[in-house]
mmCIF file of C-alpha atoms in Angstrom:
data_model
loop_
_atom_site.group_PDB
_atom_site.id
_atom_site.type_symbol
_atom_site.label_atom_id
_atom_site.label_comp_id
_atom_site.label_asym_id
_atom_site.label_seq_id
_atom_site.Cartn_x
_atom_site.Cartn_y
_atom_site.Cartn_z
ATOM 1 C CA MET A 115 -11.593 12.969 0.093
ATOM 2 C CA GLU A 116 -15.214 13.142 -0.983
ATOM 3 C CA LEU A 117 -17.052 9.823 -2.422
ATOM 4 C CA ILE A 118 -17.801 9.633 -5.678
ATOM 5 C CA GLY A 119 -21.285 9.155 -4.884
ATOM 6 C CA ASP A 120 -21.451 12.253 -2.772
ATOM 7 C CA TYR A 121 -20.272 14.007 -5.951
ATOM 8 C CA TYR A 122 -22.613 12.985 -7.690
ATOM 9 C CA ALA A 123 -25.557 13.279 -5.601
ATOM 10 C CA GLU A 124 -23.440 17.549 -4.763
ATOM 11 C CA LYS A 125 -22.658 18.312 -8.556
ATOM 12 C CA ILE A 126 -24.973 15.953 -10.817
ATOM 13 C CA LEU A 127 -28.350 15.012 -9.019
ATOM 14 C CA SER A 128 -28.967 18.927 -8.594
ATOM 15 C CA ARG A 129 -29.282 20.186 -11.689
ATOM 16 C CA LYS A 130 -32.487 19.967 -13.526
ATOM 17 C CA ASP A 131 -30.752 19.203 -17.459
ATOM 18 C CA LEU A 132 -30.160 15.715 -17.050
ATOM 19 C CA ILE A 133 -31.277 12.833 -18.937
ATOM 20 C CA GLU A 134 -30.768 9.056 -18.349
ATOM 21 C CA ARG A 135 -28.691 6.562 -19.101
ATOM 22 C CA GLU A 136 -29.145 2.846 -18.734
ATOM 23 C CA LEU A 137 -25.827 0.839 -18.614
ATOM 24 C CA LEU A 138 -27.315 -1.857 -19.415
ATOM 25 C CA GLY A 139 -24.400 -4.108 -20.532
ATOM 26 C CA TRP A 140 -22.400 -4.145 -17.710
ATOM 27 C CA VAL A 141 -19.798 -7.435 -17.582
ATOM 28 C CA CYS A 142 -16.439 -6.865 -15.545
ATOM 29 C CA TRP A 143 -13.884 -3.881 -15.231
ATOM 30 C CA GLY A 144 -11.336 -3.250 -16.941
ATOM 31 C CA GLY A 145 -13.692 -4.144 -20.396
ATOM 32 C CA VAL A 146 -14.642 -0.859 -20.723
ATOM 33 C CA GLU A 147 -13.291 0.936 -23.894
ATOM 34 C CA LEU A 148 -14.029 4.436 -25.866
ATOM 35 C CA GLN A 149 -13.797 4.465 -29.303
ATOM 36 C CA GLN A 150 -14.494 7.156 -31.711
ATOM 37 C CA ASP A 151 -15.983 6.415 -35.640
ATOM 38 C CA LEU A 152 -17.962 7.658 -38.513
ATOM 39 C CA PHE A 153 -21.268 7.897 -36.452
ATOM 40 C CA GLY A 154 -19.436 9.466 -33.196
ATOM 41 C CA TRP A 155 -18.820 7.953 -29.781
ATOM 42 C CA LYS A 156 -18.749 5.434 -27.990
ATOM 43 C CA VAL A 157 -18.313 3.216 -24.971
ATOM 44 C CA HIS A 158 -17.513 -0.548 -26.075
ATOM 45 C CA VAL A 159 -18.578 -3.141 -23.651
ATOM 46 C CA GLY A 160 -18.004 -6.438 -24.131
ATOM 47 C CA LYS A 161 -20.295 -6.350 -27.279
ATOM 48 C CA ASP A 162 -22.848 -3.504 -25.642
ATOM 49 C CA GLU A 163 -22.372 -0.333 -26.724
ATOM 50 C CA PHE A 164 -23.979 3.185 -26.197
ATOM 51 C CA ALA A 165 -23.799 6.008 -27.614
ATOM 52 C CA CYS A 166 -22.283 9.600 -26.786
ATOM 53 C CA ARG A 167 -22.741 12.882 -27.736
ATOM 54 C CA SER A 168 -19.135 13.314 -27.735
ATOM 55 C CA GLU A 169 -15.924 12.985 -25.977
ATOM 56 C CA THR A 170 -16.718 14.313 -22.338
ATOM 57 C CA GLU A 171 -20.220 12.398 -22.720
ATOM 58 C CA ALA A 172 -18.722 8.776 -23.540
ATOM 59 C CA ARG A 173 -15.488 9.190 -20.872
ATOM 60 C CA TYR A 174 -18.328 9.746 -17.776
ATOM 61 C CA LEU A 175 -19.965 7.211 -18.837
ATOM 62 C CA ARG A 176 -17.033 5.042 -18.735
ATOM 63 C CA VAL A 177 -16.801 6.292 -15.273
ATOM 64 C CA PHE A 178 -20.025 4.484 -14.470
ATOM 65 C CA LEU A 179 -20.056 2.122 -16.624
ATOM 66 C CA ASP A 180 -16.569 0.552 -14.508
ATOM 67 C CA LEU A 181 -18.263 1.504 -11.262
ATOM 68 C CA GLY A 182 -20.950 -0.620 -12.003
ATOM 69 C CA TRP A 183 -23.719 1.544 -12.448
ATOM 70 C CA ARG A 184 -26.717 0.722 -13.978
ATOM 71 C CA LYS A 185 -28.374 3.752 -14.551
ATOM 72 C CA VAL A 186 -27.164 7.071 -13.886
ATOM 73 C CA SER A 187 -27.829 10.268 -15.075
ATOM 74 C CA VAL A 188 -25.302 12.503 -17.528
ATOM 75 C CA PRO A 189 -26.173 16.529 -17.528
ATOM 76 C CA GLN A 190 -26.963 17.648 -21.093
ATOM 77 C CA ASP A 191 -25.033 20.969 -20.890
ATOM 78 C CA GLU A 192 -21.208 19.814 -22.671
ATOM 79 C CA LYS A 193 -19.267 22.543 -20.824
ATOM 80 C CA TYR A 194 -20.659 21.796 -17.195
ATOM 81 C CA LEU A 195 -20.050 18.195 -18.169
ATOM 82 C CA ALA A 196 -16.372 19.399 -18.626
ATOM 83 C CA GLU A 197 -15.808 20.708 -15.710
ATOM 84 C CA ILE A 198 -16.941 18.354 -13.489
ATOM 85 C CA LEU A 199 -15.327 15.204 -15.655
ATOM 86 C CA PRO A 200 -11.989 15.989 -14.598
ATOM 87 C CA ARG A 201 -12.869 15.521 -10.834
ATOM 88 C CA LEU A 202 -15.071 13.168 -11.217
ATOM 89 C CA GLU A 203 -11.927 10.795 -13.157
ATOM 90 C CA TYR A 204 -9.646 11.515 -10.457
ATOM 91 C CA LEU A 205 -11.766 10.198 -8.147
ATOM 92 C CA LYS A 206 -12.642 6.806 -9.233
ATOM 93 C CA ARG A 207 -8.059 6.833 -10.627
ATOM 94 C CA ARG A 208 -7.525 7.065 -6.930
ATOM 95 C CA ALA A 209 -10.236 4.470 -6.050
ATOM 96 C CA ASP A 210 -8.095 2.354 -8.633
ATOM 97 C CA GLU A 211 -5.200 3.239 -7.246
ATOM 98 C CA ILE A 212 -5.969 2.281 -3.918
ATOM 99 C CA ILE A 213 -7.875 -1.408 -4.070
ATOM 100 C CA ASP A 214 -4.225 -2.147 -6.151
ATOM 101 C CA SER A 215 -1.650 -0.986 -3.673
ATOM 102 C CA GLY A 216 -4.436 -2.417 -0.858
ATOM 103 C CA LEU A 217 -4.600 -5.761 -2.519
ATOM 104 C CA ALA A 218 -1.044 -6.094 -3.518
ATOM 105 C CA ALA A 219 -0.461 -9.494 -1.149
ATOM 106 C CA VAL A 220 -4.081 -10.828 -2.079
ATOM 107 C CA PHE A 221 -3.821 -13.756 -4.707
ATOM 108 C CA ASN A 222 -7.461 -14.750 -4.692
ATOM 109 C CA ARG A 223 -9.307 -13.486 -7.718
ATOM 110 C CA LYS A 224 -12.435 -14.323 -5.617
ATOM 111 C CA LEU A 225 -11.740 -12.045 -2.491
ATOM 112 C CA LYS A 226 -10.774 -9.592 -4.686
ATOM 113 C CA ASP A 227 -13.353 -8.656 -6.802
ATOM 114 C CA GLU A 228 -16.094 -9.173 -4.218
ATOM 115 C CA VAL A 229 -13.606 -7.060 -2.612
ATOM 116 C CA ARG A 230 -13.359 -4.249 -5.447
ATOM 117 C CA ARG A 231 -17.393 -4.772 -5.871
ATOM 118 C CA LYS A 232 -18.162 -3.878 -2.279
ATOM 119 C CA PHE A 233 -15.728 -0.906 -2.306
ATOM 120 C CA TYR A 234 -16.998 0.812 -5.224
ATOM 121 C CA ARG A 235 -20.802 -0.206 -3.644
ATOM 122 C CA LYS A 236 -18.806 2.593 -0.556
ATOM 123 C CA ILE A 237 -17.692 4.879 -2.561
ATOM 124 C CA SER A 238 -21.051 5.228 -4.909
ATOM 125 C CA GLY A 239 -22.343 5.362 -1.212
ATOM 126 C CA THR A 240 -25.350 8.898 -1.147
ATOM 127 C CA ALA A 241 -26.214 7.878 -4.425
ATOM 128 C CA VAL A 242 -28.102 4.947 -3.583
ATOM 129 C CA THR A 243 -30.129 5.816 -1.932
ATOM 130 C CA GLN A 244 -31.141 9.470 -3.427
ATOM 131 C CA ASN A 245 -31.209 8.070 -6.819
ATOM 132 C CA PRO A 246 -32.654 5.063 -7.888
ATOM 133 C CA VAL A 247 -29.111 3.723 -9.195
ATOM 134 C CA GLU A 248 -28.012 1.309 -8.339
ATOM 135 C CA ILE A 249 -24.890 -0.644 -8.888
ATOM 136 C CA GLY A 250 -24.369 -3.753 -10.971
ATOM 137 C CA GLU A 251 -23.315 -7.438 -9.759
ATOM 138 C CA ALA A 252 -21.300 -9.217 -11.844
ATOM 139 C CA ALA A 253 -24.001 -10.858 -14.798
ATOM 140 C CA MET B 186 18.976 -26.876 -12.325
ATOM 141 C CA LEU B 187 18.242 -24.125 -9.904
ATOM 142 C CA ALA B 188 20.166 -22.123 -9.498
ATOM 143 C CA LYS B 189 22.975 -24.436 -11.017
ATOM 144 C CA ASP B 190 26.595 -22.432 -10.210
ATOM 145 C CA TRP B 191 24.770 -19.628 -8.199
ATOM 146 C CA ASP B 192 26.965 -18.321 -4.844
ATOM 147 C CA TYR B 193 25.003 -18.105 -1.485
ATOM 148 C CA ALA B 194 24.363 -14.400 -0.839
ATOM 149 C CA PRO B 195 26.984 -13.316 2.220
ATOM 150 C CA LEU B 196 22.647 -11.529 3.271
ATOM 151 C CA VAL B 197 19.319 -12.475 3.601
ATOM 152 C CA PHE B 198 16.735 -9.971 3.995
ATOM 153 C CA PRO B 199 13.561 -10.965 4.650
ATOM 154 C CA ALA B 200 10.838 -10.182 2.214
ATOM 155 C CA LYS B 201 8.198 -9.613 4.336
ATOM 156 C CA VAL B 202 8.525 -7.816 7.794
ATOM 157 C CA GLY B 203 6.296 -8.343 11.206
ATOM 158 C CA GLU B 204 7.715 -7.598 15.109
ATOM 159 C CA ARG B 205 10.970 -8.851 13.633
ATOM 160 C CA MET B 206 13.436 -8.024 10.932
ATOM 161 C CA PRO B 207 16.715 -9.534 11.493
ATOM 162 C CA VAL B 208 19.188 -9.572 8.255
ATOM 163 C CA PHE B 209 20.855 -12.743 8.439
ATOM 164 C CA LEU B 210 24.738 -13.772 7.768
ATOM 165 C CA ASN B 211 23.650 -16.410 5.393
ATOM 166 C CA ASP B 212 26.355 -18.959 4.268
ATOM 167 C CA GLY B 213 23.619 -22.034 3.492
ATOM 168 C CA VAL B 214 20.604 -20.981 2.044
ATOM 169 C CA PHE B 215 20.006 -19.296 -1.128
ATOM 170 C CA GLU B 216 17.802 -16.849 -1.707
ATOM 171 C CA ASP B 217 13.855 -16.554 -3.410
ATOM 172 C CA LYS B 218 11.327 -14.408 -3.417
ATOM 173 C CA LYS B 219 10.680 -14.069 -0.304
ATOM 174 C CA LEU B 220 14.712 -14.197 0.910
ATOM 175 C CA TYR B 221 16.125 -11.269 -1.083
ATOM 176 C CA GLY B 222 19.887 -12.272 -1.195
ATOM 177 C CA ILE B 223 23.041 -8.681 -0.391
ATOM 178 C CA THR B 224 25.668 -9.225 -1.754
ATOM 179 C CA PRO B 225 28.682 -6.814 -0.512
ATOM 180 C CA HIS B 226 30.296 -5.224 -2.761
ATOM 181 C CA LYS B 227 33.788 -6.371 -0.747
ATOM 182 C CA GLU B 228 33.093 -9.784 0.885
ATOM 183 C CA ALA B 229 34.885 -8.681 4.286
ATOM 184 C CA ASP B 230 32.034 -6.417 4.503
ATOM 185 C CA ALA B 231 29.015 -8.427 4.973
ATOM 186 C CA VAL B 232 29.682 -8.659 8.529
ATOM 187 C CA LEU B 233 29.950 -4.591 8.499
ATOM 188 C CA LEU B 234 26.870 -4.855 6.363
ATOM 189 C CA ALA B 235 24.751 -6.989 8.645
ATOM 190 C CA ALA B 236 25.254 -4.626 11.765
ATOM 191 C CA LEU B 237 24.072 -1.276 9.276
ATOM 192 C CA LEU B 238 21.056 -3.087 8.457
ATOM 193 C CA ASN B 239 20.549 -4.633 11.659
ATOM 194 C CA SER B 240 19.724 -1.091 13.474
ATOM 195 C CA THR B 241 17.428 0.131 14.483
ATOM 196 C CA LEU B 242 17.507 3.076 12.241
ATOM 197 C CA ALA B 243 17.339 0.699 9.502
ATOM 198 C CA ARG B 244 13.994 -0.341 10.549
ATOM 199 C CA LEU B 245 12.690 2.863 10.295
ATOM 200 C CA PHE B 246 13.937 3.256 7.040
ATOM 201 C CA ILE B 247 12.202 0.015 5.953
ATOM 202 C CA GLU B 248 9.087 0.793 7.860
ATOM 203 C CA PHE B 249 8.867 4.532 5.693
ATOM 204 C CA SER B 250 9.165 2.707 2.433
ATOM 205 C CA ALA B 251 7.838 -1.330 3.129
ATOM 206 C CA ARG B 252 4.025 -0.948 1.248
ATOM 207 C CA GLN B 253 1.361 -1.759 4.037
ATOM 208 C CA LEU B 254 -0.672 -4.090 2.561
ATOM 209 C CA THR B 255 -4.718 -3.449 3.890
ATOM 210 C CA GLY B 256 -4.297 -4.161 7.825
ATOM 211 C CA ALA B 257 -5.411 -7.368 7.081
ATOM 212 C CA GLN B 258 -2.229 -9.035 7.838
ATOM 213 C CA ALA B 259 0.699 -7.323 10.581
ATOM 214 C CA ILE B 260 3.139 -7.406 8.262
ATOM 215 C CA ALA B 261 4.614 -5.123 6.139
ATOM 216 C CA ASP B 262 5.494 -5.904 1.972
ATOM 217 C CA ILE B 263 9.036 -5.088 1.229
ATOM 218 C CA ASP B 264 9.695 -4.942 -2.277
ATOM 219 C CA VAL B 265 13.510 -5.731 -4.111
ATOM 220 C CA ILE B 266 13.055 -2.743 -4.862
ATOM 221 C CA VAL B 267 13.132 -1.422 -1.034
ATOM 222 C CA VAL B 268 15.390 -2.830 0.123
ATOM 223 C CA LYS B 269 18.116 -2.667 -3.269
ATOM 224 C CA THR B 270 17.371 0.518 -2.830
ATOM 225 C CA LEU B 271 17.216 1.388 1.095
ATOM 226 C CA ASN B 272 19.624 4.520 2.916
ATOM 227 C CA ILE B 273 22.198 3.543 4.717
ATOM 228 C CA ILE B 274 25.575 4.649 5.359
ATOM 229 C CA ASP B 275 27.929 3.854 3.954
ATOM 230 C CA PRO B 276 30.651 1.994 5.123
ATOM 231 C CA LYS B 277 33.924 3.812 3.166
ATOM 232 C CA LYS B 278 33.162 6.052 5.553
ATOM 233 C CA ILE B 279 33.800 4.538 8.950
ATOM 234 C CA SER B 280 37.220 4.908 10.523
ATOM 235 C CA ALA B 281 38.331 1.275 11.404
ATOM 236 C CA LYS B 282 37.881 1.542 14.880
ATOM 237 C CA LEU B 283 33.854 2.212 14.838
ATOM 238 C CA LYS B 284 34.179 -0.927 12.432
ATOM 239 C CA THR B 285 35.394 -3.320 14.444
ATOM 240 C CA ARG B 286 33.305 -1.613 17.465
ATOM 241 C CA LEU B 287 30.089 -2.637 15.236
ATOM 242 C CA LYS B 288 31.163 -5.500 13.703
ATOM 243 C CA LYS B 289 32.066 -6.432 17.901
ATOM 244 C CA SER B 290 28.233 -5.305 18.588
ATOM 245 C CA PHE B 291 26.445 -6.959 15.972
ATOM 246 C CA GLU B 292 28.411 -10.004 16.887
ATOM 247 C CA ARG B 293 26.874 -9.768 20.242
ATOM 248 C CA LEU B 294 23.849 -8.612 19.186
ATOM 249 C CA ALA B 295 23.817 -11.914 17.305
ATOM 250 C CA ASN B 296 24.278 -14.361 19.648
ATOM 251 C CA THR B 297 20.970 -12.932 21.136
ATOM 252 C CA PRO B 298 17.713 -14.215 20.125
ATOM 253 C CA ALA B 299 15.877 -11.978 17.458
ATOM 254 C CA GLU B 300 12.791 -11.117 19.369
ATOM 255 C CA SER B 301 10.058 -8.450 18.645
ATOM 256 C CA LEU B 302 11.097 -4.950 17.756
ATOM 257 C CA PHE B 303 8.103 -4.420 21.224
ATOM 258 C CA LYS B 304 10.060 -6.828 23.557
ATOM 259 C CA GLU B 305 14.099 -5.122 22.449
ATOM 260 C CA ILE B 306 12.788 -2.138 22.611
ATOM 261 C CA ALA B 307 9.161 -1.154 24.407
ATOM 262 C CA PRO B 308 5.856 -2.128 23.559
ATOM 263 C CA THR B 309 4.307 1.133 22.473
ATOM 264 C CA PRO B 310 5.872 4.700 22.216
ATOM 265 C CA ASP B 311 4.888 6.545 25.018
ATOM 266 C CA ALA B 312 7.318 3.444 27.083
ATOM 267 C CA VAL B 313 10.458 4.068 24.521
ATOM 268 C CA SER B 314 13.702 4.318 27.321
ATOM 269 C CA LEU B 315 16.756 4.391 26.273
ATOM 270 C CA ASP B 316 17.773 2.767 29.428
ATOM 271 C CA GLU B 317 14.845 -0.433 27.902
ATOM 272 C CA VAL B 318 16.271 -1.044 25.170
ATOM 273 C CA LYS B 319 17.304 -4.926 25.063
ATOM 274 C CA THR B 320 21.787 -3.861 25.690
ATOM 275 C CA GLU B 321 23.021 -5.526 23.070
ATOM 276 C CA ARG B 322 20.583 -3.513 20.223
ATOM 277 C CA ARG B 323 20.963 0.065 21.795
ATOM 278 C CA GLU B 324 24.641 -0.873 22.050
ATOM 279 C CA LEU B 325 24.899 -1.248 18.131
ATOM 280 C CA ASP B 326 22.203 1.101 17.783
ATOM 281 C CA LYS B 327 24.538 3.898 19.792
ATOM 282 C CA ILE B 328 27.180 3.261 17.565
ATOM 283 C CA ILE B 329 25.459 4.117 14.405
ATOM 284 C CA MET B 330 23.146 6.814 15.628
ATOM 285 C CA GLY B 331 25.533 8.294 18.317
ATOM 286 C CA ASP B 332 28.735 7.971 17.030
ATOM 287 C CA ILE B 333 28.722 7.431 13.089
ATOM 288 C CA LEU B 334 25.903 9.979 13.279
ATOM 289 C CA GLY B 335 26.218 11.950 15.600
ATOM 290 C CA LEU B 336 22.673 11.965 16.823
ATOM 291 C CA SER B 337 21.958 13.297 20.475
ATOM 292 C CA GLU B 338 20.130 10.813 22.672
ATOM 293 C CA ALA B 339 16.755 13.394 22.900
ATOM 294 C CA GLU B 340 17.508 11.647 19.170
ATOM 295 C CA GLN B 341 18.159 8.345 19.124
ATOM 296 C CA LEU B 342 14.874 8.271 21.628
ATOM 297 C CA GLU B 343 12.993 9.357 18.653
ATOM 298 C CA VAL B 344 14.033 6.971 15.941
ATOM 299 C CA TYR B 345 12.975 4.365 18.248
ATOM 300 C CA VAL B 346 9.475 5.992 19.643
ATOM 301 C CA ALA B 347 8.801 6.256 15.542
ATOM 302 C CA VAL B 348 10.043 3.044 15.025
ATOM 303 C CA VAL B 349 7.428 1.599 17.558
ATOM 304 C CA ASP B 350 4.343 4.065 16.434
ATOM 305 C CA MET B 351 4.714 2.846 13.043
ATOM 306 C CA VAL B 352 4.665 -1.312 13.697
ATOM 307 C CA ARG B 353 2.363 -0.996 16.383
ATOM 308 C CA ALA B 354 0.108 1.272 14.230
ATOM 309 C CA ARG B 355 0.117 -1.362 11.599
ATOM 310 C CA LEU B 356 -0.622 -3.975 13.882
ATOM 311 C CA ASP B 357 -3.867 -2.042 15.633
ATOM 312 C CA LYS B 358 -4.802 -1.538 11.871
ATOM 313 C CA ALA B 359 -4.482 -5.780 11.433
ATOM 314 C CA LYS B 360 -6.426 -6.051 14.095
ATOM 315 C CA SER B 361 -9.170 -3.758 13.092
ATOM 316 C CA VAL B 362 -9.305 -5.373 9.596
ATOM 317 C CA GLY B 363 -9.511 -8.680 12.015
ATOM 318 C CA ARG B 364 -12.666 -6.989 14.734
ATOM 319 C CA ARG B 365 -14.759 -6.123 11.460
ATOM 320 C CA ALA B 366 -14.268 -9.725 9.883
ATOM 321 C CA LYS B 367 -15.525 -10.867 12.625
ATOM 322 C CA GLN B 368 -18.286 -9.200 12.999
ATOM 323 C CA LYS B 369 -21.822 -10.948 13.184
ATOM 324 C CA GLY B 370 -22.442 -10.978 9.652
ATOM 325 C CA GLY B 371 -19.537 -9.557 8.263
ATOM 326 C CA SER B 372 -16.820 -10.879 6.117
ATOM 327 C CA LEU B 373 -13.111 -10.593 5.428
ATOM 328 C CA ALA B 374 -14.911 -8.701 2.058
ATOM 329 C CA ASP B 375 -16.385 -6.370 3.915
ATOM 330 C CA ALA B 376 -13.887 -5.952 6.612
ATOM 331 C CA LEU B 377 -10.969 -5.177 3.471
ATOM 332 C CA SER B 378 -13.797 -2.976 1.786
ATOM 333 C CA GLN B 379 -13.612 -1.021 4.585
ATOM 334 C CA ASN B 380 -11.089 -0.686 5.112
ATOM 335 C CA LEU B 381 -10.166 0.276 1.652
ATOM 336 C CA LEU B 382 -12.570 3.316 2.511
ATOM 337 C CA ASP B 383 -11.271 4.201 5.302
ATOM 338 C CA ASP B 384 -8.036 5.052 3.041
ATOM 339 C CA PHE B 385 -9.715 6.239 0.278
ATOM 340 C CA ARG B 386 -11.644 8.775 2.892
ATOM 341 C CA ASN B 387 -8.529 9.510 4.273
ATOM 342 C CA GLY B 388 -7.321 10.630 0.854
ATOM 343 C CA ASP B 389 -6.193 14.685 -0.038
#
């Protein structure tokens, strides 16, 4: 299976219609929530929120917020975003399943968090070296 | 009081298995999260059930269903549901004669120490030979795989090879994690995350 970083480099960084989004505010895993209100879609992370133009963009940002990225490039073509999103979400879901089953017998929360952070950094791989995207440490 | 009026389960099954996987006949230990209790429908079947569960075939099925963890430990984790749904031969379909042979054979095996399967069967898949399998184990397996299921000797050999291969692969993986962790500057978290990455890359 390809790494999320490789997928990102191939499918996103190769495009010209990119807008960079700052993802500051990431705090921990599992605290990312999507919400739709009168003003559109938002991604909530703790006290921070990221306004999005659509549900697709919100789901796209959630993947990278979960992975701890600090910046991410977003294609402006909504149709294209919808096209690449399912694979991206699948890769993230598989990563989480592998973590859950692989660390089922590890009860040390600190170790678990450290492994998760390192693993996320590894699957974010290539993109880190090709783009000034940084993988965040817990705030 | 813990387990008040609770009967001892006649069989206890280990929740984690390594190179050994003895299923014990029990008359004085309470089951818990590490030792699952097994209560046969008919109490008289406990020895027969113990014989079936201590066979190499049962071990093969367990190896298929157990969680292999991260590879950081050489053990496999057996969920209680795995034991509950483990496929074994229906004791009702075994003839009285074979039941007697099975029980006697199991009693002989039970009188020997439960050793590593690398000692009881073979240290590596390539070294497996029916003649080299521990006599008491071979006798029990022969009844189950040969007389009851009708597997040929070649097929029985395959069962032994598969079991040794699966357990050996798990141990080798555990060693590789240990080695990674010991590398200069490495940590257990590095080794575990690298292992997860390998699993991720090898996934579909």
